[in-house]
Amino acid sequence: MAYEMILTETPVPGVGLVRLNRPQALNALNAQITREIFDALEAFDKDDTIGAIVLTGSDKAFAAGADIKQMSETNAVAMMSDDFTDWSRMSRITKPIIGAISGWALGGGCEMAMMCDMLVASESAKFGQPEVKLGIIPGAGGTQRLTRAVGKAVAMEVMLGDRNLTAAEALAGGLVNRVYPVETYLQEAINLAAKVASMPRVAVRLIKQAVNKAEELGLTEGLDFEKRNFYLAFATEDKTEGMKAFVEKRQPQWKNR
Ligand code: CO8
C-alpha cells in the first residue's frame, strides 16, 4: 500500500514497524495520517509473517497531538461523522503493539501512545494532555487511560495544570515499560517486539485480549474471560508442542495454530 505520511518496514523478521513521518508538523495527527496509521496496523495484523508491531515517530516527536489547524476548521457535527474520531480501529488490532516514544507525545499523540500495549521511551519523551489550553478536552481516551495508568491526582495535574510527564516520571508512574537513551530506544523497542513475535501467536493473542479486558471488566467477569481463553489455549497445537518440548527438554517449534 502506498502511504504519504507514514513509513512502514520489517526491521527484523516477525516485526512490523510503522513510523509517523510528518516532520514539518511534529507528526500532528490529521485525518490522513491517522487513517494511514490504522491502515498500516491492520495490514501488519493480517500478515501471517508478523508477530508484533512497533509504532514510532521521530526522535523529536512521536506526535504533538491532533492537528490543531485541521480541528480549528471543523465543528461538532462534522467530527461526529468523521472517521478521524473513531480510533476503535486501533483497539481492534489483535497483535501486540509496542510504542517507541521519543520527544513530544501530546494530546492525541499521548492518547495514541497509551493505546499501545507496551511503551519503550527515550529519555527525551514528554507525555502531556494540553487540550484544556485550546478550550477542549482529550477525546481519544486521555481522561480514562491516563487516569488508570498514573492515578487521579497526577492525571488531573497533567490535564488541568499544564504539566508534561518526563520519561522518568512516566516510568515511575507505570505509563511506560522502559526508558533508554535516544540513540537506542527504537532498537530496544524492536528487540522487545522480536521477543514477543517469537512466542506462540495464538497464546499471545489470547493474553492480549484478556489483559485488555482487565481494564474494562470487574474481577469476576475478568476471571471468567481469562478462563475461557485459558481453555481455548488447550485447543491449540502450540499447547501440545510447548508442553511436549518442555518434557523432552528441547526448544519448541511453534506452528502458531
Ligand atoms: N497541530 C498542528 N500543527 C502542529 C501541532 C499540532 N498539534 N503541533 C505542532 N505543530 C506544527 C506547528 O504549527 C509548526 O508548524 P509551522 O512551522 O508551520 O508553524 C511545527 O509543527 C513546529 O512546531 P513549533 O514551531 O510549535 O515547535 P516547538 O518546538 O516550538 O514547540 C510544541 C513544540 C510545544 C509541541 C508545540 O508545537 C505545541 O505546543 N504544539 C501543540 C501541542 C498541543 O496542544 N497538542 C494537543 C492538540 S489537541 C489534541 O490532540 C486533541 C486530541 C483529540 C483526539 C481526537 C481523536 C478522536
Coordinates of C-alpha atoms in Angstrom, one line a residue, residues 29 88 164 213 254:
L29 CA -2.4 13.7 13.7
S88 CA -11.6 1.9 17.7
N164 CA 4.0 17.1 31.0
K213 CA -10.3 -6.9 29.5
W254 CA 5.7 -23.1 17.2

